[in-house]
mmCIF file of N, CA, C and O in Angstrom:
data_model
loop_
_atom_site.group_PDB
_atom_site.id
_atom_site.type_symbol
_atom_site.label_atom_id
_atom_site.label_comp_id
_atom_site.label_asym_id
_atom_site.label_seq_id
_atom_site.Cartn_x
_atom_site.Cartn_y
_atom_site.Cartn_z
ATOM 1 N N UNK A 524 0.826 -1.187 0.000
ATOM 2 C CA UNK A 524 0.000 0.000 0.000
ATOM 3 C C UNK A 524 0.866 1.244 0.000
ATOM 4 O O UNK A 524 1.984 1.191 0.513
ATOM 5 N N UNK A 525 0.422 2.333 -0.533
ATOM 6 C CA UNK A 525 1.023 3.238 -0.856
ATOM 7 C C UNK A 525 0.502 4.344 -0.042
ATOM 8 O O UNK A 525 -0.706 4.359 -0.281
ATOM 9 N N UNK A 526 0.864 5.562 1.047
ATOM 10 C CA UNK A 526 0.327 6.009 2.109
ATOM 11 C C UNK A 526 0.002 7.623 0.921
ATOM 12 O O UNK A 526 0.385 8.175 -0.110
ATOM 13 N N UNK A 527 -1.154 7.734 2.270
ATOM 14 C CA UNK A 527 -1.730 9.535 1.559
ATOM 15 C C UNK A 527 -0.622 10.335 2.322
ATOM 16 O O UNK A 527 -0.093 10.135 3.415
ATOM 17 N N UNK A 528 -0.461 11.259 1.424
ATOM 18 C CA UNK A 528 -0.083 12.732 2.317
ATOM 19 C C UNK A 528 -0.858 13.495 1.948
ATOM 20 O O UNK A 528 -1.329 13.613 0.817
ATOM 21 N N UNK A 529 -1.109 14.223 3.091
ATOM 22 C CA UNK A 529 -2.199 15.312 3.373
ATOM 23 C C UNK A 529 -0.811 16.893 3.653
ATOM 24 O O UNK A 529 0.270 16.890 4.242
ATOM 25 N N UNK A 530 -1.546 17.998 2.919
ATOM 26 C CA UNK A 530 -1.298 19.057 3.076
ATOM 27 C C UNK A 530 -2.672 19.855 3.381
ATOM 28 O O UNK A 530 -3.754 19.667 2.824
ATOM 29 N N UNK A 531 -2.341 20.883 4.497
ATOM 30 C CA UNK A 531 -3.644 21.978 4.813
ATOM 31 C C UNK A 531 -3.329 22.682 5.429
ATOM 32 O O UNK A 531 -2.486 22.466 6.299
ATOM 33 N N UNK A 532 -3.927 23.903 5.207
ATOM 34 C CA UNK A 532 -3.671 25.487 5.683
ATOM 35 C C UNK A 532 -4.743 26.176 5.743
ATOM 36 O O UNK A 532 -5.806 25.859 5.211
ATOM 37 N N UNK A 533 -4.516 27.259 6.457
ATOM 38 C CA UNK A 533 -6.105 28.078 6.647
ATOM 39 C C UNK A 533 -6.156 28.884 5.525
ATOM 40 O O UNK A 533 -5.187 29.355 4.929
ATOM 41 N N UNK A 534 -7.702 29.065 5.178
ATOM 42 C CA UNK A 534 -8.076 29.693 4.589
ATOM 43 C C UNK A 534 -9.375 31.091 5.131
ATOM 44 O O UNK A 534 -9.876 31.216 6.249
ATOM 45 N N UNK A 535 -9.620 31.982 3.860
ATOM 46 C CA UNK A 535 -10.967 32.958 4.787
ATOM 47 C C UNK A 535 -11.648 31.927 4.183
ATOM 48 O O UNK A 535 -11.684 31.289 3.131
ATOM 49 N N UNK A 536 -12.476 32.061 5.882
ATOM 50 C CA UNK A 536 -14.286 31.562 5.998
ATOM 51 C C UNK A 536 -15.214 32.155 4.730
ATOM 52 O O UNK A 536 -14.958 33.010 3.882
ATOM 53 N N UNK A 537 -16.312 31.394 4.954
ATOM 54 C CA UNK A 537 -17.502 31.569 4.115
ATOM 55 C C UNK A 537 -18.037 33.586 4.568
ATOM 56 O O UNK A 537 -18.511 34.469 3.852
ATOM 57 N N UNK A 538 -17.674 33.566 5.916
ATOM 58 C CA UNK A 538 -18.150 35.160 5.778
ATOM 59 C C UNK A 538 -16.894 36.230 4.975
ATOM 60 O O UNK A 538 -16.837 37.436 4.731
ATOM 61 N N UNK A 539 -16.365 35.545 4.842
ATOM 62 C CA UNK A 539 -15.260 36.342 3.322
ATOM 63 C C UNK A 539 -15.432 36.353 2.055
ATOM 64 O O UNK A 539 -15.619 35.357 1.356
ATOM 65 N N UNK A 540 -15.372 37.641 1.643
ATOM 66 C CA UNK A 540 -15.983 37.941 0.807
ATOM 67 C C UNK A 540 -15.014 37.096 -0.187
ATOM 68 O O UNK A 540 -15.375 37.165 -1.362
ATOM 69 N N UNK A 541 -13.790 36.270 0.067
ATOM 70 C CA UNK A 541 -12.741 36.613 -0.852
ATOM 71 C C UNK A 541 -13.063 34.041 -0.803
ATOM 72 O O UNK A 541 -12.238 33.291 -1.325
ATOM 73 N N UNK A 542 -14.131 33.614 -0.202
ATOM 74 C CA UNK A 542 -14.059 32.776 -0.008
ATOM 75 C C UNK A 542 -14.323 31.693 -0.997
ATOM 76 O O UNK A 542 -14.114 30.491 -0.834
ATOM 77 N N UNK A 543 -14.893 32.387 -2.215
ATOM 78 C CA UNK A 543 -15.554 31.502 -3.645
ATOM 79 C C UNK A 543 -13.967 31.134 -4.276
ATOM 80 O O UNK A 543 -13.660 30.031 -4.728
ATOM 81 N N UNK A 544 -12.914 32.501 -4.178
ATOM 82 C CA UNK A 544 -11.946 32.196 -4.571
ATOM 83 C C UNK A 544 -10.803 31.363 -3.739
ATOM 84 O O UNK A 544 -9.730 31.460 -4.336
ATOM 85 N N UNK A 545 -10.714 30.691 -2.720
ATOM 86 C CA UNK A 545 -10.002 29.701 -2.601
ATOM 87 C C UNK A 545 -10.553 28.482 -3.241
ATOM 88 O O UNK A 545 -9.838 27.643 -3.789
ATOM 89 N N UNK A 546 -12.151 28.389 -3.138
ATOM 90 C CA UNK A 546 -12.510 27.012 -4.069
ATOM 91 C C UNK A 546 -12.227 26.826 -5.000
ATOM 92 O O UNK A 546 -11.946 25.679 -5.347
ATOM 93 N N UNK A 547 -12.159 28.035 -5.969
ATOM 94 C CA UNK A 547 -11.924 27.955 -7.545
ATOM 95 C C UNK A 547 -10.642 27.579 -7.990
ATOM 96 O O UNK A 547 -10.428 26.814 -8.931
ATOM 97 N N UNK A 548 -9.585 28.271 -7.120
ATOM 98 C CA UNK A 548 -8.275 28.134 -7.093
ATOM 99 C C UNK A 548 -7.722 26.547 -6.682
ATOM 100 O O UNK A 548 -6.674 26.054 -7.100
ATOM 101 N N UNK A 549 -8.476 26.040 -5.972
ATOM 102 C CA UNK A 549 -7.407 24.762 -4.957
ATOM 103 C C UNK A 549 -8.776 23.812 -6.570
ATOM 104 O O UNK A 549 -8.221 22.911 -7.198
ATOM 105 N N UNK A 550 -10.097 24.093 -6.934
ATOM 106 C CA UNK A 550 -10.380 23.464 -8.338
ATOM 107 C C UNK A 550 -10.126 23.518 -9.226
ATOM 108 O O UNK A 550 -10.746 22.772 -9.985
ATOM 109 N N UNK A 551 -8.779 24.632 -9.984
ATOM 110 C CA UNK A 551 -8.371 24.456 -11.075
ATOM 111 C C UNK A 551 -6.680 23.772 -10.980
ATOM 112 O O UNK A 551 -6.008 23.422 -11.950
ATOM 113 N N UNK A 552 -6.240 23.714 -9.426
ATOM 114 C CA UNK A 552 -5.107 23.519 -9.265
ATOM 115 C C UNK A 552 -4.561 22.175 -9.408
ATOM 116 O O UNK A 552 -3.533 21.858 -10.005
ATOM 117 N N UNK A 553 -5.877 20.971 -8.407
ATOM 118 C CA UNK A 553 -5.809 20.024 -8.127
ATOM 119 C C UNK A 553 -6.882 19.526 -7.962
ATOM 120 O O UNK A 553 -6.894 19.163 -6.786
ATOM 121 N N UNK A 554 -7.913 19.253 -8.479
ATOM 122 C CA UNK A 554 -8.917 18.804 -9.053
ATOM 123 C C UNK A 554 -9.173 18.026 -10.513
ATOM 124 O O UNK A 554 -9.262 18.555 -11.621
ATOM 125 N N UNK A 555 -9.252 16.800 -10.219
ATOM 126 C CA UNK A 555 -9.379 15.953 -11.664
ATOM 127 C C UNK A 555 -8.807 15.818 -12.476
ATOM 128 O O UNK A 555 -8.653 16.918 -13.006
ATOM 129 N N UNK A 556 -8.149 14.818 -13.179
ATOM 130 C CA UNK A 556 -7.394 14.939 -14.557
ATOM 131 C C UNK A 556 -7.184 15.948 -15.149
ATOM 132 O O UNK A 556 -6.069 15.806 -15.650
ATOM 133 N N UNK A 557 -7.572 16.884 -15.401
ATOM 134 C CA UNK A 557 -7.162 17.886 -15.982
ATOM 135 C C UNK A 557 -6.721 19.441 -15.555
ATOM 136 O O UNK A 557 -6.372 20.444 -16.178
ATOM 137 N N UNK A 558 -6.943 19.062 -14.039
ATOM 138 C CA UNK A 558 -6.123 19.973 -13.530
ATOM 139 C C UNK A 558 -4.455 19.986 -13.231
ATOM 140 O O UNK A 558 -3.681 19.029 -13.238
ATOM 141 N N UNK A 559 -4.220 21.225 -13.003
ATOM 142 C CA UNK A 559 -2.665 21.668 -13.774
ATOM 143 C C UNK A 559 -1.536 20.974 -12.990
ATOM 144 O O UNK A 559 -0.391 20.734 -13.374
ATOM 145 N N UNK A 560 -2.178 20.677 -11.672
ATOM 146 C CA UNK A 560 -0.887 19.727 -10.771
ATOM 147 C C UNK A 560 -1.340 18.116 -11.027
ATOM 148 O O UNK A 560 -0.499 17.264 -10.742
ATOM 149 N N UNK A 561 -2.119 17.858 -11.344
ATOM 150 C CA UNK A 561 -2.249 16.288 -11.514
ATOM 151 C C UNK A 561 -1.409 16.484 -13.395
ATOM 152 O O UNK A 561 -0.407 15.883 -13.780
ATOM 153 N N UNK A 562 -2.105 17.323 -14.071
ATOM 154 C CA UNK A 562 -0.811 17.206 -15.605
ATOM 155 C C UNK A 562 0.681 17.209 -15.469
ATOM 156 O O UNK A 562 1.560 16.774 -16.212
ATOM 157 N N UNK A 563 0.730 17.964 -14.043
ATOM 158 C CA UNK A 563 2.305 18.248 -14.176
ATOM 159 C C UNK A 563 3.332 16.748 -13.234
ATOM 160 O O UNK A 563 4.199 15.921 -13.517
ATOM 161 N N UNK A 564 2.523 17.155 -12.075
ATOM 162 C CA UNK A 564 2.725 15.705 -11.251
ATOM 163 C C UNK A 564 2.984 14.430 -11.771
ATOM 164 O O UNK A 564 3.961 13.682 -11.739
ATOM 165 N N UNK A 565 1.482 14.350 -12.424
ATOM 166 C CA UNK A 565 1.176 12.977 -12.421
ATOM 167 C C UNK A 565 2.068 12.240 -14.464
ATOM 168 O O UNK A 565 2.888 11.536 -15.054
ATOM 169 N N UNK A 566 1.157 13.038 -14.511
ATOM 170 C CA UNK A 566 1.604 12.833 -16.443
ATOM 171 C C UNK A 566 2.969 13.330 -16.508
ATOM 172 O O UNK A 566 3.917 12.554 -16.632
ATOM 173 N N UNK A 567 3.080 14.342 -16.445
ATOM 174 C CA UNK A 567 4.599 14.331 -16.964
ATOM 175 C C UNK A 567 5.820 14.134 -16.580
ATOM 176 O O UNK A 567 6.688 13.669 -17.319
ATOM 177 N N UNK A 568 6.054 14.586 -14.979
ATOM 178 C CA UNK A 568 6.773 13.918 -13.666
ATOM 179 C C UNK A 568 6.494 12.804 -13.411
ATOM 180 O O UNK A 568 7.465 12.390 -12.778
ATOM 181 N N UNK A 569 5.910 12.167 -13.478
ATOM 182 C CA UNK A 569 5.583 10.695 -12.482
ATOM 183 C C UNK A 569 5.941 10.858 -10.920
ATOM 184 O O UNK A 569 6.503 10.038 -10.194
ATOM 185 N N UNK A 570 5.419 12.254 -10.577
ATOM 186 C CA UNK A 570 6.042 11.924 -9.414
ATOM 187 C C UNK A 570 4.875 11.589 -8.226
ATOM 188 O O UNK A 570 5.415 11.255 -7.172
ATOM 189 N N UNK A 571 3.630 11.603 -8.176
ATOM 190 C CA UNK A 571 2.891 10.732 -7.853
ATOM 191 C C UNK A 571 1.519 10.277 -8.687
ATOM 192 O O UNK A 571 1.118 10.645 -9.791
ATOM 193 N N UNK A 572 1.032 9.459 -7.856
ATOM 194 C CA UNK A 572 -0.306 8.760 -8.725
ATOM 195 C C UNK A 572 -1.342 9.324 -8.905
ATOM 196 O O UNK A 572 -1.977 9.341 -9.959
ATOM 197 N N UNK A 573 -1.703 9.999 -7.596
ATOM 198 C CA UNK A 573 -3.178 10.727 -8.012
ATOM 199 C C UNK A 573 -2.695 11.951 -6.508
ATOM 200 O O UNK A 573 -1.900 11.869 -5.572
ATOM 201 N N UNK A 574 -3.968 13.292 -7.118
ATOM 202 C CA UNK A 574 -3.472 14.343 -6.274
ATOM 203 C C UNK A 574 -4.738 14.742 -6.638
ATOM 204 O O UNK A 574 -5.097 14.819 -7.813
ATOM 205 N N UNK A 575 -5.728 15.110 -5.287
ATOM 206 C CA UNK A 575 -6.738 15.754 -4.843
ATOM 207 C C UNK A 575 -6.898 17.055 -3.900
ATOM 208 O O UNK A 575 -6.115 17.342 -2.994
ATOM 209 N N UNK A 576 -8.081 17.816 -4.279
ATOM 210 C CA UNK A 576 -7.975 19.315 -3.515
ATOM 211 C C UNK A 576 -9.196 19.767 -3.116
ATOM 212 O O UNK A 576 -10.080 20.113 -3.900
ATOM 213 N N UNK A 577 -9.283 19.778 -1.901
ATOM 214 C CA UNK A 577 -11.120 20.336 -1.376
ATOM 215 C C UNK A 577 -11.100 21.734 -0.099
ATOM 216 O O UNK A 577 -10.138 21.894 0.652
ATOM 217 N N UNK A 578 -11.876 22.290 -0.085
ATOM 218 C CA UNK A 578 -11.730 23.095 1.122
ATOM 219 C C UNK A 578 -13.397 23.323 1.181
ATOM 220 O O UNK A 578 -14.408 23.413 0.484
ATOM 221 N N UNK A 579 -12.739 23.351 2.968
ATOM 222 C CA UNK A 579 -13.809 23.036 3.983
ATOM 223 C C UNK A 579 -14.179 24.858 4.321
ATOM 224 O O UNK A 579 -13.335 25.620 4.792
ATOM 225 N N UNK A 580 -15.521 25.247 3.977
ATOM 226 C CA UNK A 580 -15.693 26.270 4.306
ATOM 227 C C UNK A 580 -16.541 26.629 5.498
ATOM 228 O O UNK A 580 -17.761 26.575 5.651
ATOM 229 N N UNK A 581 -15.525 27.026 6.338
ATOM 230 C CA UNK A 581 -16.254 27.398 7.998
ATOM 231 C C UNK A 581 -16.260 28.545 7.936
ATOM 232 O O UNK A 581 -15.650 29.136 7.045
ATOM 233 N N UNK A 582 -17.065 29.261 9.020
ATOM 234 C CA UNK A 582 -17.804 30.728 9.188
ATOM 235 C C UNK A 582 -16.536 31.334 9.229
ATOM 236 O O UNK A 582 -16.371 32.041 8.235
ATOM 237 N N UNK A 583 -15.292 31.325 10.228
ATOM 238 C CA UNK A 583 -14.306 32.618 10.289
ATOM 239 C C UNK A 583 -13.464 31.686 9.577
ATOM 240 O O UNK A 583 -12.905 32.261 8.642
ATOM 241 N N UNK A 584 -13.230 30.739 9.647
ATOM 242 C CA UNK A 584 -11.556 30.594 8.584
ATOM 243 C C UNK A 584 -11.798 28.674 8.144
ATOM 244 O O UNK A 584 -12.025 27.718 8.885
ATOM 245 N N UNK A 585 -11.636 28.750 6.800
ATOM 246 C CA UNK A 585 -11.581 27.780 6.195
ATOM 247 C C UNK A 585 -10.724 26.651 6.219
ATOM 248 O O UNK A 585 -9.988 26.808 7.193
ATOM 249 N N UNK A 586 -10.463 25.648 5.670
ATOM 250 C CA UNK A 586 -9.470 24.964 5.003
ATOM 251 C C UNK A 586 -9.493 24.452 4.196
ATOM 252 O O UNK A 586 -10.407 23.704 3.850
ATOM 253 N N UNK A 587 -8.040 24.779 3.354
ATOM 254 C CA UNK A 587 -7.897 24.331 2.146
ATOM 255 C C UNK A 587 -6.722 22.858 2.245
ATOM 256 O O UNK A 587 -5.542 22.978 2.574
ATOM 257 N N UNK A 588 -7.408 21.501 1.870
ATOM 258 C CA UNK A 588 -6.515 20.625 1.980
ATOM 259 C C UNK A 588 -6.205 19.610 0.649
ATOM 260 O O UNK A 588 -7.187 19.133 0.080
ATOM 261 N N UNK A 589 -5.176 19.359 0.274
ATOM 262 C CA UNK A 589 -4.674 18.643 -0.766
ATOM 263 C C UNK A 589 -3.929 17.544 -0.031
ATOM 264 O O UNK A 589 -3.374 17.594 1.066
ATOM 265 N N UNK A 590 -4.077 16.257 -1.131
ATOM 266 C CA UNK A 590 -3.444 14.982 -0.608
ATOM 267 C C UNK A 590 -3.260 14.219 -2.094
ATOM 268 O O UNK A 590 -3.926 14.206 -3.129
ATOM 269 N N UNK A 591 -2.045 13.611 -1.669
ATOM 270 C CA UNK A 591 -1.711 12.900 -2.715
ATOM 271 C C UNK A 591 -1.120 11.706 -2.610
ATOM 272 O O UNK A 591 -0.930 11.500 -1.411
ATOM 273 N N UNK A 592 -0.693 10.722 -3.328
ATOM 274 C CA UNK A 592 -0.437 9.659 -3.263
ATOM 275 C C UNK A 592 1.264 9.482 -3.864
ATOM 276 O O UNK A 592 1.439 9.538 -5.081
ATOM 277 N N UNK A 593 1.922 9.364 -3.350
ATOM 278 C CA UNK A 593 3.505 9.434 -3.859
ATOM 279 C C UNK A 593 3.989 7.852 -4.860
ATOM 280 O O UNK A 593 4.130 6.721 -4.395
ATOM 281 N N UNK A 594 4.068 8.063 -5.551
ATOM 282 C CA UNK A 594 5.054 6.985 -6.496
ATOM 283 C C UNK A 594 5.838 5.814 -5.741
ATOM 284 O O UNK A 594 6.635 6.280 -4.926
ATOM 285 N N UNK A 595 5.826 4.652 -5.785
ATOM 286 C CA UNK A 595 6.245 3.622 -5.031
ATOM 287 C C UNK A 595 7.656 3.677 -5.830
ATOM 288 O O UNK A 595 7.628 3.354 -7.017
ATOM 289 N N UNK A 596 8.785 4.036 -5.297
ATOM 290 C CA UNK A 596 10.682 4.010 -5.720
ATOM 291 C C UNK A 596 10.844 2.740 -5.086
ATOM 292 O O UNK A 596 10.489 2.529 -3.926
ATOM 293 N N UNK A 597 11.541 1.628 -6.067
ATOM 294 C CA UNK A 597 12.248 0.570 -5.615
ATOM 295 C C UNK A 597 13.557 1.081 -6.067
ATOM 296 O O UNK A 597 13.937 1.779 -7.007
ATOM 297 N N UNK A 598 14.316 0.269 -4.697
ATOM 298 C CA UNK A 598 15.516 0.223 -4.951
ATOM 299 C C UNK A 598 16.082 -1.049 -5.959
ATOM 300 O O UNK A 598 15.897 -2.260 -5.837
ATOM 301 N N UNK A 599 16.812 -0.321 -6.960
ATOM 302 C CA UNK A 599 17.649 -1.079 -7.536
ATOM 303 C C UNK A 599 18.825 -1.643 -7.452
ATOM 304 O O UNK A 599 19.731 -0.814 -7.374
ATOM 305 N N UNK A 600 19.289 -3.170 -7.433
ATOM 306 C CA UNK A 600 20.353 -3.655 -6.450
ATOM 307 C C UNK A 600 21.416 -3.576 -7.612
ATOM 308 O O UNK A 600 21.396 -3.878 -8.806
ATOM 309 N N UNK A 601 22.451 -2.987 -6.665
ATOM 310 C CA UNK A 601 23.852 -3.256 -7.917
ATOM 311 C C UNK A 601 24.675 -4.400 -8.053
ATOM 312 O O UNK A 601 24.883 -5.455 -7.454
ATOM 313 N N UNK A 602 24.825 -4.170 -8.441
ATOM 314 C CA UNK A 602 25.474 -6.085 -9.401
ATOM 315 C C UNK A 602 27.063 -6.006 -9.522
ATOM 316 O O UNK A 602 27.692 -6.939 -10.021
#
């Protein structure tokens, strides 16, 4: 099995005016195949498998959290 990492930080709450735009942002960032860190990450780095982004909108301060799944590295034995 391959473990999650979780990243999260505060964000403004729903009574911020400025609060539609952390959703939009952490949904064009890391949200679904075709967002710009799963193209860059995943497709062209290989540097992990899958990478998700949601934020939790509470009255004074939000969170915005991303998690991803890291690439399984075997070691290669030298000969």
């Amino acid at each position: 099995q391959v473990p999650v990492h979780v990243l999260a930080w505060e964000v403004p709450g729903s009574r911020s005016e400025n609060t539609y735009i952390t959703s939009l942002l952490g949904w064009i960032l890391a949200t679904g195949r075709g967002s710009r860190l799963y193209r860059k990450l995943v497709d062209e780095l290989g540097l992990v498998t899958e990478i998700d982004s949601f934020t939790y909108d509470l009255f004074d301060a939000g969170k915005c959290i991303d998690q991803y799944r890291r690439v399984r590295i075997r070691a290669s034995r030298d000969r």
